Structure formats: structure tokens, C-alpha cells
Coordinates of C-alpha atoms in Angstrom, one line a residue:
Chain A
X1 CA 87.3 119.2 111.9
X2 CA 90.5 120.9 112.8
X3 CA 94.0 119.5 112.9
X4 CA 96.7 121.5 114.7
X5 CA 100.1 120.8 113.2
X6 CA 102.7 122.1 115.6
X7 CA 106.3 122.1 114.3
X8 CA 108.1 122.2 117.7
X9 CA 107.5 121.3 121.3
X10 CA 106.8 124.8 122.5
X11 CA 104.1 125.3 119.9
X12 CA 102.7 121.8 120.8
X13 CA 102.5 122.7 124.5
X14 CA 100.9 126.0 123.8
X15 CA 98.3 124.3 121.7
X16 CA 97.8 121.6 124.3
X17 CA 97.1 124.3 126.9
X18 CA 94.7 126.3 124.7
X19 CA 92.8 123.3 123.3
X20 CA 92.5 120.8 126.3
X21 CA 89.8 118.9 124.4
X22 CA 91.8 118.2 121.3
X23 CA 92.8 114.6 120.8
X24 CA 96.5 114.1 120.6
X25 CA 97.6 111.9 117.7
X26 CA 101.0 110.7 116.7
X27 CA 101.3 107.6 114.5
X28 CA 97.5 107.3 114.4
X29 CA 97.7 103.5 114.1
X30 CA 94.8 103.1 116.6
X31 CA 93.0 106.4 116.3
X32 CA 92.7 106.3 112.6
X33 CA 91.2 102.8 112.6
X34 CA 87.5 103.1 111.7
X35 CA 88.2 106.7 110.7
X36 CA 84.8 107.3 109.0
X37 CA 83.0 106.5 112.2
X38 CA 85.2 108.9 114.2
X39 CA 84.5 111.6 111.6
X40 CA 80.8 110.9 112.1
X41 CA 81.2 111.1 115.9
X42 CA 82.6 114.6 115.3
X43 CA 85.7 114.5 117.4
X44 CA 86.5 117.9 116.1
X45 CA 89.9 118.9 117.3
X46 CA 93.1 117.0 116.8
X47 CA 96.6 117.8 117.9
X48 CA 99.1 116.1 115.5
X49 CA 102.4 115.5 117.3
X50 CA 104.0 113.6 114.4
X51 CA 105.8 116.7 113.1
X52 CA 107.4 117.6 116.4
X53 CA 111.1 116.7 115.9
X54 CA 111.9 117.0 119.7
X55 CA 109.6 114.1 120.3
X56 CA 111.3 111.8 117.8
X57 CA 114.3 109.6 118.3
X58 CA 116.0 107.9 121.3
X59 CA 119.3 108.2 123.0
X60 CA 121.5 106.1 125.3
X61 CA 122.8 107.8 128.4
X62 CA 125.0 106.2 131.1
X63 CA 122.0 105.3 133.1
X64 CA 119.0 105.0 130.8
X65 CA 117.6 104.6 127.3
X66 CA 115.6 107.7 126.7
X67 CA 112.8 107.3 124.2
X68 CA 111.2 110.4 122.8
X69 CA 107.4 109.9 123.1
X70 CA 107.2 109.9 119.3
X71 CA 109.9 107.2 118.8
X72 CA 108.4 104.4 116.7
X73 CA 108.6 100.7 117.4
X74 CA 110.6 100.5 114.2
X75 CA 113.3 102.9 115.5
X76 CA 113.8 100.6 118.5
X77 CA 113.7 97.4 116.4
X78 CA 116.4 98.7 114.2
X79 CA 118.7 99.6 117.1
X80 CA 120.9 96.6 117.7
X81 CA 121.8 97.8 121.2
X82 CA 118.2 97.7 122.2
X83 CA 118.0 94.1 121.2
X84 CA 121.1 93.3 123.3
X85 CA 120.4 95.4 126.4
X86 CA 116.6 95.7 126.6
X87 CA 115.4 92.8 124.4
X88 CA 111.8 92.8 125.7
X89 CA 111.3 96.2 124.0
X90 CA 112.3 94.7 120.6
X91 CA 110.3 91.5 121.2
X92 CA 107.2 93.4 122.0
X93 CA 107.7 95.9 119.2
X94 CA 108.0 93.1 116.6
X95 CA 104.7 91.7 117.7
X96 CA 102.7 95.0 117.3
X97 CA 100.6 94.8 114.1
X98 CA 103.0 94.4 111.1
X99 CA 105.9 96.4 109.7
X100 CA 103.7 99.2 108.4
X101 CA 102.3 99.7 111.9
X102 CA 105.7 99.4 113.5
X103 CA 107.0 102.2 111.3
X104 CA 104.3 104.6 112.4
X105 CA 103.1 103.5 115.9
X106 CA 104.9 105.2 118.8
X107 CA 105.9 104.2 122.3
X108 CA 104.3 107.4 123.7
X109 CA 101.1 106.9 121.7
X110 CA 100.9 103.3 123.1
X111 CA 101.1 104.6 126.6
X112 CA 98.7 107.5 126.3
X113 CA 96.2 105.6 124.2
X114 CA 95.9 103.5 127.4
X115 CA 94.5 100.4 125.8
X116 CA 94.5 97.5 128.3
X117 CA 95.9 95.4 125.4
X118 CA 98.9 97.7 124.7
X119 CA 101.9 95.6 124.0
X120 CA 104.5 98.3 124.5
X121 CA 103.4 99.1 128.0
X122 CA 104.0 95.8 129.9
X123 CA 107.6 95.6 128.8
X124 CA 108.3 99.3 129.7
X125 CA 106.6 98.7 133.1
X126 CA 108.7 95.6 133.7
X127 CA 111.8 97.7 133.1
X128 CA 110.6 100.4 135.6
X129 CA 110.2 103.1 133.0
X130 CA 109.6 106.6 134.2
X131 CA 107.5 109.1 132.2
X132 CA 108.4 112.7 131.6
X133 CA 105.2 114.8 131.5
X134 CA 105.5 118.4 130.4
X135 CA 103.3 121.4 130.4
X136 CA 104.1 125.0 129.6
X137 CA 105.0 125.7 133.2
X138 CA 106.7 122.5 134.4
X139 CA 108.2 119.1 133.7
X140 CA 107.4 116.3 136.1
X141 CA 108.4 112.7 136.3
X142 CA 106.1 109.8 137.1
X143 CA 106.8 106.0 137.2
X144 CA 104.8 104.3 134.4
X145 CA 103.5 101.8 137.0
X146 CA 101.7 104.7 138.8
X147 CA 100.3 106.3 135.6
X148 CA 97.0 104.5 135.1
X149 CA 94.0 105.1 137.3
X150 CA 91.4 103.0 135.5
X151 CA 90.1 102.2 132.0
X152 CA 91.5 104.9 129.7
X153 CA 92.1 107.1 132.8
X154 CA 95.5 108.3 133.6
X155 CA 97.5 110.9 135.6
X156 CA 97.8 113.3 132.6
X157 CA 96.5 116.8 133.1
X158 CA 94.7 118.5 130.2
X159 CA 97.7 120.8 129.6
X160 CA 100.3 118.1 129.8
X161 CA 102.0 116.1 127.0
X162 CA 104.0 112.9 127.5
X163 CA 107.4 113.9 126.1
X164 CA 109.9 111.3 127.1
X165 CA 110.2 107.8 128.5
X166 CA 113.3 106.9 130.6
X167 CA 114.1 103.2 130.7
X168 CA 116.8 102.4 133.2
X169 CA 119.8 100.5 131.9
X170 CA 120.2 97.5 134.3
X171 CA 121.4 94.0 134.2
X172 CA 118.6 91.4 134.7
X173 CA 119.0 87.7 135.4
X174 CA 115.5 87.0 133.8
X175 CA 113.7 88.9 131.1
X176 CA 110.7 87.4 129.4
X177 CA 107.7 88.6 127.3
X178 CA 104.9 86.5 126.0
X179 CA 102.0 87.5 123.9
X180 CA 99.0 85.3 123.2
X181 CA 96.8 86.3 120.3
X182 CA 94.7 84.6 117.6
X183 CA 97.7 84.5 115.3
X184 CA 101.3 85.6 115.3
X185 CA 100.9 88.8 113.4
X186 CA 98.3 91.6 113.3
X187 CA 96.5 90.2 116.3
X188 CA 95.4 92.1 119.4
X189 CA 96.6 90.5 122.6
X190 CA 94.2 88.1 124.4
X191 CA 96.6 87.8 127.3
X192 CA 100.2 89.0 127.6
X193 CA 102.9 89.1 130.2
X194 CA 106.3 90.7 130.8
X195 CA 108.6 89.5 133.6
X196 CA 111.9 90.7 134.8
X197 CA 114.0 89.6 137.8
X198 CA 117.0 91.4 139.2
X199 CA 118.7 90.6 142.5
X200 CA 115.7 88.6 143.6
X201 CA 113.3 91.5 142.9
X202 CA 110.5 90.7 140.5
X203 CA 108.3 92.6 138.1
X204 CA 105.4 90.8 136.6
X205 CA 103.2 92.9 134.3
X206 CA 100.2 91.6 132.5
X207 CA 98.1 93.1 129.7
X208 CA 94.5 92.4 128.4
X209 CA 93.5 91.1 131.9
X210 CA 92.4 94.3 133.7
X211 CA 91.1 97.7 132.8
X212 CA 94.7 98.8 132.5
X213 CA 98.0 97.2 131.9
X214 CA 98.6 95.8 135.4
X215 CA 101.6 95.2 137.6
X216 CA 100.9 92.0 139.5
X217 CA 102.2 92.9 142.9
X218 CA 100.7 89.9 144.8
X219 CA 102.4 87.5 142.4
X220 CA 105.7 89.4 142.6
X221 CA 105.6 89.0 146.4
X222 CA 104.8 85.3 146.1
X223 CA 107.8 84.8 143.8
X224 CA 110.1 87.0 145.9
X225 CA 109.2 85.2 149.1
X226 CA 109.8 81.8 147.4
X227 CA 106.5 80.3 148.4
X228 CA 106.2 76.8 147.1
X229 CA 104.3 76.4 143.8
X230 CA 103.6 73.0 142.3
X231 CA 101.2 73.8 139.5
X232 CA 99.4 76.7 137.7
X233 CA 96.6 76.5 140.3
X234 CA 99.0 77.6 143.0
X235 CA 99.4 80.9 141.3
X236 CA 95.7 81.5 140.9
X237 CA 95.1 83.1 144.3
X238 CA 97.7 85.8 143.8
X239 CA 96.6 86.3 140.2
X240 CA 93.0 86.7 141.2
X241 CA 93.9 89.5 143.5
X242 CA 96.1 91.2 140.8
X243 CA 93.9 91.0 137.7
X244 CA 90.3 91.1 136.7
X245 CA 89.9 89.8 133.2
X246 CA 86.6 90.0 131.4
X247 CA 84.8 88.2 128.5
X248 CA 84.9 90.2 125.3
X249 CA 85.0 89.7 121.5
X250 CA 88.6 88.4 121.7
X251 CA 88.5 86.0 124.6
X252 CA 86.9 85.0 127.9
X253 CA 87.9 85.8 131.5
X254 CA 88.3 82.2 132.3
X255 CA 90.6 81.5 129.3
X256 CA 92.7 84.6 130.1
X257 CA 93.3 83.7 133.7
X258 CA 94.0 80.1 133.0
X259 CA 96.5 80.9 130.2
X260 CA 98.2 83.6 132.3
X261 CA 98.7 81.1 135.2
X262 CA 100.0 78.4 132.8
X263 CA 102.3 80.7 131.0
X264 CA 103.9 81.9 134.2
X265 CA 104.1 78.4 135.7
X266 CA 105.7 76.7 132.8
X267 CA 108.2 79.5 132.1
X268 CA 109.2 80.2 135.6
X269 CA 109.5 76.6 136.7
X270 CA 112.9 76.5 134.9
X271 CA 114.3 79.4 136.7
X272 CA 112.8 79.3 140.2
X273 CA 113.7 76.6 142.7
X274 CA 110.5 77.2 144.6
X275 CA 108.4 76.3 141.6
X276 CA 108.3 72.5 140.9
Chain B
X1 CA 84.0 121.6 102.1
X2 CA 85.4 122.7 105.5
X3 CA 88.6 124.5 106.3
X4 CA 91.6 123.5 104.2
X5 CA 95.4 123.4 104.8
X6 CA 98.1 123.7 102.3
X7 CA 100.6 120.9 102.2
X8 CA 103.8 120.5 100.2
X9 CA 105.2 117.1 99.6
X10 CA 107.2 115.1 97.1
X11 CA 105.4 112.2 95.4
X12 CA 107.4 109.8 93.2
X13 CA 110.1 112.5 92.9
X14 CA 107.8 115.3 91.9
X15 CA 107.0 118.3 94.2
X16 CA 103.4 118.7 94.9
X17 CA 101.4 121.4 96.5
X18 CA 97.7 121.0 97.4
X19 CA 95.1 122.4 99.7
X20 CA 93.3 119.6 101.5
X21 CA 90.8 119.1 104.2
X22 CA 92.5 118.0 107.4
X23 CA 90.3 114.9 107.6
X24 CA 91.4 113.6 104.3
X25 CA 93.3 110.3 104.6
X26 CA 96.6 110.0 102.8
X27 CA 95.2 107.0 100.8
X28 CA 92.3 109.1 99.5
X29 CA 94.6 112.1 98.8
X30 CA 96.8 109.9 96.6
X31 CA 93.9 108.4 94.8
X32 CA 91.4 111.2 94.4
X33 CA 93.6 114.3 94.4
X34 CA 96.7 113.0 92.6
X35 CA 94.9 110.2 90.7
X36 CA 97.5 107.7 91.7
X37 CA 95.1 104.8 91.8
X38 CA 97.7 102.2 92.0
X39 CA 97.6 102.6 95.7
X40 CA 94.6 100.3 96.5
X41 CA 92.1 100.8 99.3
X42 CA 90.9 97.5 100.7
X43 CA 89.8 97.3 104.3
X44 CA 90.2 101.0 105.1
X45 CA 91.1 100.2 108.7
X46 CA 94.7 99.2 108.8
X47 CA 94.5 95.5 108.3
X48 CA 94.8 94.4 104.7
X49 CA 98.0 96.4 103.7
X50 CA 96.7 97.2 100.1
X51 CA 97.3 100.9 100.7
X52 CA 100.9 100.6 101.7
X53 CA 103.2 103.3 100.4
X54 CA 106.7 104.5 101.3
X55 CA 106.8 107.6 103.6
X56 CA 110.4 108.9 103.8
X57 CA 111.5 105.4 102.7
X58 CA 109.5 103.3 105.2
X59 CA 106.4 101.3 104.4
X60 CA 103.3 102.7 106.0
X61 CA 99.6 102.2 105.7
X62 CA 98.3 105.3 103.9
X63 CA 94.7 104.7 105.2
X64 CA 95.9 105.2 108.8
X65 CA 97.2 108.7 108.4
X66 CA 96.0 112.1 107.4
X67 CA 97.4 113.7 104.2
X68 CA 98.3 116.8 106.3
X69 CA 100.6 114.5 108.4
X70 CA 102.6 113.9 105.3
X71 CA 103.4 117.6 104.8
X72 CA 107.1 117.9 103.9
X73 CA 107.5 114.2 103.4
X74 CA 108.7 112.1 100.5
X75 CA 106.1 109.6 99.3
X76 CA 106.7 106.8 96.9
X77 CA 103.8 104.9 95.5
X78 CA 103.7 101.9 93.2
X79 CA 103.6 104.3 90.2
X80 CA 107.1 105.4 91.3
X81 CA 108.7 102.0 91.1
X82 CA 109.2 101.4 87.4
X83 CA 111.7 103.5 85.4
X84 CA 110.6 104.6 81.9
X85 CA 113.5 103.7 79.6
X86 CA 112.4 106.0 76.7
X87 CA 111.4 109.7 76.6
X88 CA 107.7 109.0 76.9
X89 CA 107.6 109.2 80.7
X90 CA 105.5 106.1 80.7
X91 CA 107.2 102.8 81.8
X92 CA 106.7 99.9 79.4
X93 CA 105.6 96.6 81.0
X94 CA 108.8 94.8 80.2
X95 CA 111.6 93.8 82.5
X96 CA 113.9 96.7 81.5
X97 CA 111.5 99.2 82.8
X98 CA 110.1 97.3 85.8
X99 CA 111.6 97.3 89.2
X100 CA 113.2 93.9 89.9
X101 CA 110.4 93.2 92.5
X102 CA 107.8 93.9 89.9
X103 CA 109.5 91.7 87.3
X104 CA 109.9 88.9 89.7
X105 CA 106.3 89.0 90.7
X106 CA 105.2 88.7 87.1
X107 CA 107.7 86.0 86.3
X108 CA 107.0 83.8 89.4
X109 CA 103.2 84.3 89.2
X110 CA 103.2 86.2 92.5
X111 CA 99.8 87.7 91.8
X112 CA 96.4 86.6 90.5
X113 CA 93.9 89.4 90.7
X114 CA 96.6 91.9 91.7
X115 CA 94.6 93.9 94.2
X116 CA 97.0 93.3 97.1
X117 CA 100.2 93.5 94.9
X118 CA 101.0 97.2 94.9
X119 CA 100.9 97.3 98.7
X120 CA 103.0 94.1 99.0
X121 CA 105.7 95.5 96.7
X122 CA 105.9 98.8 98.7
X123 CA 106.7 96.7 101.8
X124 CA 109.2 94.5 99.9
X125 CA 111.3 97.3 98.4
X126 CA 112.7 98.6 101.8
X127 CA 112.7 95.1 103.2
X128 CA 114.9 93.7 100.4
X129 CA 117.2 96.7 100.6
X130 CA 117.8 96.0 104.3
X131 CA 117.7 92.2 103.9
X132 CA 119.3 91.2 100.6
X133 CA 119.3 87.5 101.4
X134 CA 116.2 86.9 103.5
X135 CA 115.2 83.5 105.1
X136 CA 111.8 82.2 104.3
X137 CA 110.7 83.0 107.9
X138 CA 111.7 86.6 107.5
X139 CA 109.8 86.8 104.2
X140 CA 106.7 85.4 105.7
X141 CA 107.0 87.8 108.7
X142 CA 107.2 90.9 106.5
X143 CA 104.3 89.6 104.4
X144 CA 102.2 89.3 107.5
X145 CA 101.1 92.9 107.1
X146 CA 99.3 92.0 103.8
X147 CA 96.3 90.0 103.0
X148 CA 96.1 88.1 99.7
X149 CA 93.0 86.1 99.0
X150 CA 94.0 84.5 95.7
X151 CA 97.5 83.1 95.7
X152 CA 97.8 81.2 99.0
X153 CA 101.1 83.1 99.3
X154 CA 103.3 80.3 97.9
X155 CA 104.1 82.1 94.7
X156 CA 104.5 85.4 96.5
X157 CA 107.2 83.9 98.6
X158 CA 108.8 82.4 95.5
X159 CA 108.6 85.9 93.8
X160 CA 110.3 87.5 96.8
X161 CA 113.2 85.0 96.6
X162 CA 113.6 85.6 92.9
X163 CA 113.5 89.3 93.4
X164 CA 116.1 89.1 96.2
X165 CA 118.4 87.0 93.9
X166 CA 118.1 89.4 91.1
X167 CA 118.7 92.4 93.3
X168 CA 121.9 90.8 94.8
X169 CA 123.5 90.3 91.4

């Protein structure tokens, strides 16, 4: 097994280009789980990004919070301004694993690991985050909502690295994140949802209910149009066209759909005149 | 033995230079290369928290990272908490040498078999520095990254409170 240890971004991009099959690793909080089995599976080349200083840290500009892809959950939890301006980031970060995971796990790693259960992704998507993808030859931007193609499939070329995440700084009149797991800590999400509303425009993003974290566009339209809803069942049609939950070791498709509908109904009833 | 890489890091204040295989986990490096067996390995997949150490002052699970990722870092293990009060270099198990968190755990019976304890203490040290007067809910939240199968957690919470009180004064 080989681990490449680039010390700066240029070196990382060069290695990414020369070793397209290498698995990029940052915090390793998912990749290193069941490590002996992965060694046995002979995933031979690893590209460790945890030593690349340019990927660490975050900054506030006039228009956006810019997260380096290697910014940890803990970096954001500790930033008081994040809790005030973009509270869903902090709420989601605090529900990832426990403190020892939050200090190592990164926002970029959460996105590129592409788990349907990723907790950092729904909140970023609900905030209309934009990804900066870089190769040796160019830097491109892509909305996070357009990044995933299918289960663990994404618009990331073999020579590209996710370098930064731009989170627009906006004022919302509703921001909400809910995670349902077997227990409060150290539990992988059975069903989760992040919702924002701004000038009547909705974002509803669900995790663990589709092959990817999924923006629920039918439900967003239903809410924006103000169609009458008088119970969780009235959300079911839209949700069924948005998400495709499955039965697995953590939960069932039926439970996930039902809980998602109920969470949305009971929370949004307080803030939407069309929901009674 | 495959290809090795040379890493330089500081462990409990001492510089350390070793050639290691890239696949070696930090937890195994600490235990087998440096013989710092106070860092315990329980589940080996990032759940139990027994292997928690400080990496540049923050608590991390040493079973979820490669030793080569700690190149250049400062690591503190449970062995680095107590301060020897005489010239022997070996801390005595009395309160003068123990870190206040260690002393409080002993006094409040915050451990039974002790397997989970080193990891718990390595999470509590930065936690109590940042939160000198924590609420019970905060204590329970930070402990959620650790599994203890003996105590039922009640005395652990008491020990954390006692440690916080001692560290404040």
C-alpha cells in the first residue's frame, strides 16, 4: 500500500493527475472504519489531503462563507459567527459522530465520500452551496445540488479535487434541520431533512432516502405554490416523486417515508398558512 | 514489510522519529512502536472512543487515522497527563502527580475496569479547558463519544464535575 502525502495544493493536484485511481482521504473518519478489511481488499493507493494547508480553514467574505474542503466540523462548531448566521451548519456538525469525529471529519470529505446518509450535505445544499473543483489546468464551479449523479457517482473528474465550498451569506426566514437516528450521538441517519425559506423560495433537502442526498423539488413547488395540506398524507405524492427510500440495516423504506412526511408536516404547519 | 515512510512527531513532549508502513494506524503506532499501551484499542472502528488521544490539542480517535498522517503533529496520550514530582521521571499515583481529571476519576469512582478511562480523559482535558463550568447536558454530550460498560456513567459524570471544580480553583 502506498500513501501519498502532498504538502501543498500544487503537489496534491499533480498527484491526483498522475494517480487517478488513488483514494483521496482527509479525516478518514469513514474510510478508516473497518480498516483491516480495506487492507485485505487491497485498495493500494491513497492520497492523503490532511497535510495540505491550503485546504484547511474557512473565511467570511462579504457574500459568502468559504470553507476549505479540509475544514473540519469542529472548526465550524467553534466559530460563533457560523452559529449565528448559518446555524444549520453547526446543528448538523454537532450531530456527526461525537467530538473525536467532529475534530477530524471534513466538509469536503463528507461531500466527496458521497454517502446518502451524509449529514453535512443536506444543510450545505439547503444553503445553495457551490463547489470549487480544481485540476492542474483549471478551476470550475458547480452547484452542490447538481453534483451527484447516482449512488457514489458524482461530477468529479479523475484529475479534479474538491478544494473549496462557497456558502452564500443570506437572510432566511426559516432554517431547519432534523436528524432521526437510533440515538442522539454516534448514529447514522435513518432519515434527515434540511429546509430553508427565503422570500417565498424553498429548499427542502433530505438524506438517507435516496441513492444520494436529494433536493426535493416537487415538495419545494408544492410549498411555494401554497397548495393546501391538511396532514402528512397530503405531502406523500410530492415526496414519492422526490425520494426513493429503501429497506436496509438501519431502517425500512416505509418508516423513512412516513417519518419524513410527518417531520415536515408538523414542523411546517407552524410557519405555513397553507398547511393546517 | 512493505515500503516505509519516515515520520517525525512529538509525543508527550518528546521528539520522535520513526520509519513506519503507511498502513499503520496511529493507535497501533503508539502501542506497538512507542509501547505507550495506555492508549487502549477497543472496537478498532471508531465507535468506542478507547483509543482517543490529543492531536495538536484536539481529541481524535487514533484508530481512524494513519500514523503517517500525524507527521509533524503534537500528540498527547494518557501517559502524558500526569507530571512526575520527583526526578525519577515516573509519576507517582498520588494526587500531587496526577492531572486533576485523573485524581477526580479516582476519588469519585469514575472507573471500574478502567479500559475506557484513558480515552475518556483525553476527551475531557480539552473539553474542561474550553468549558470550565459545564452543565450536565454538555458533560453527557461530550461523553457520547465513549462507551463504558461498567459504570453506568453516573460516577463518570460526578468525576467530571469534581474535576471541573478542582480545575476552576
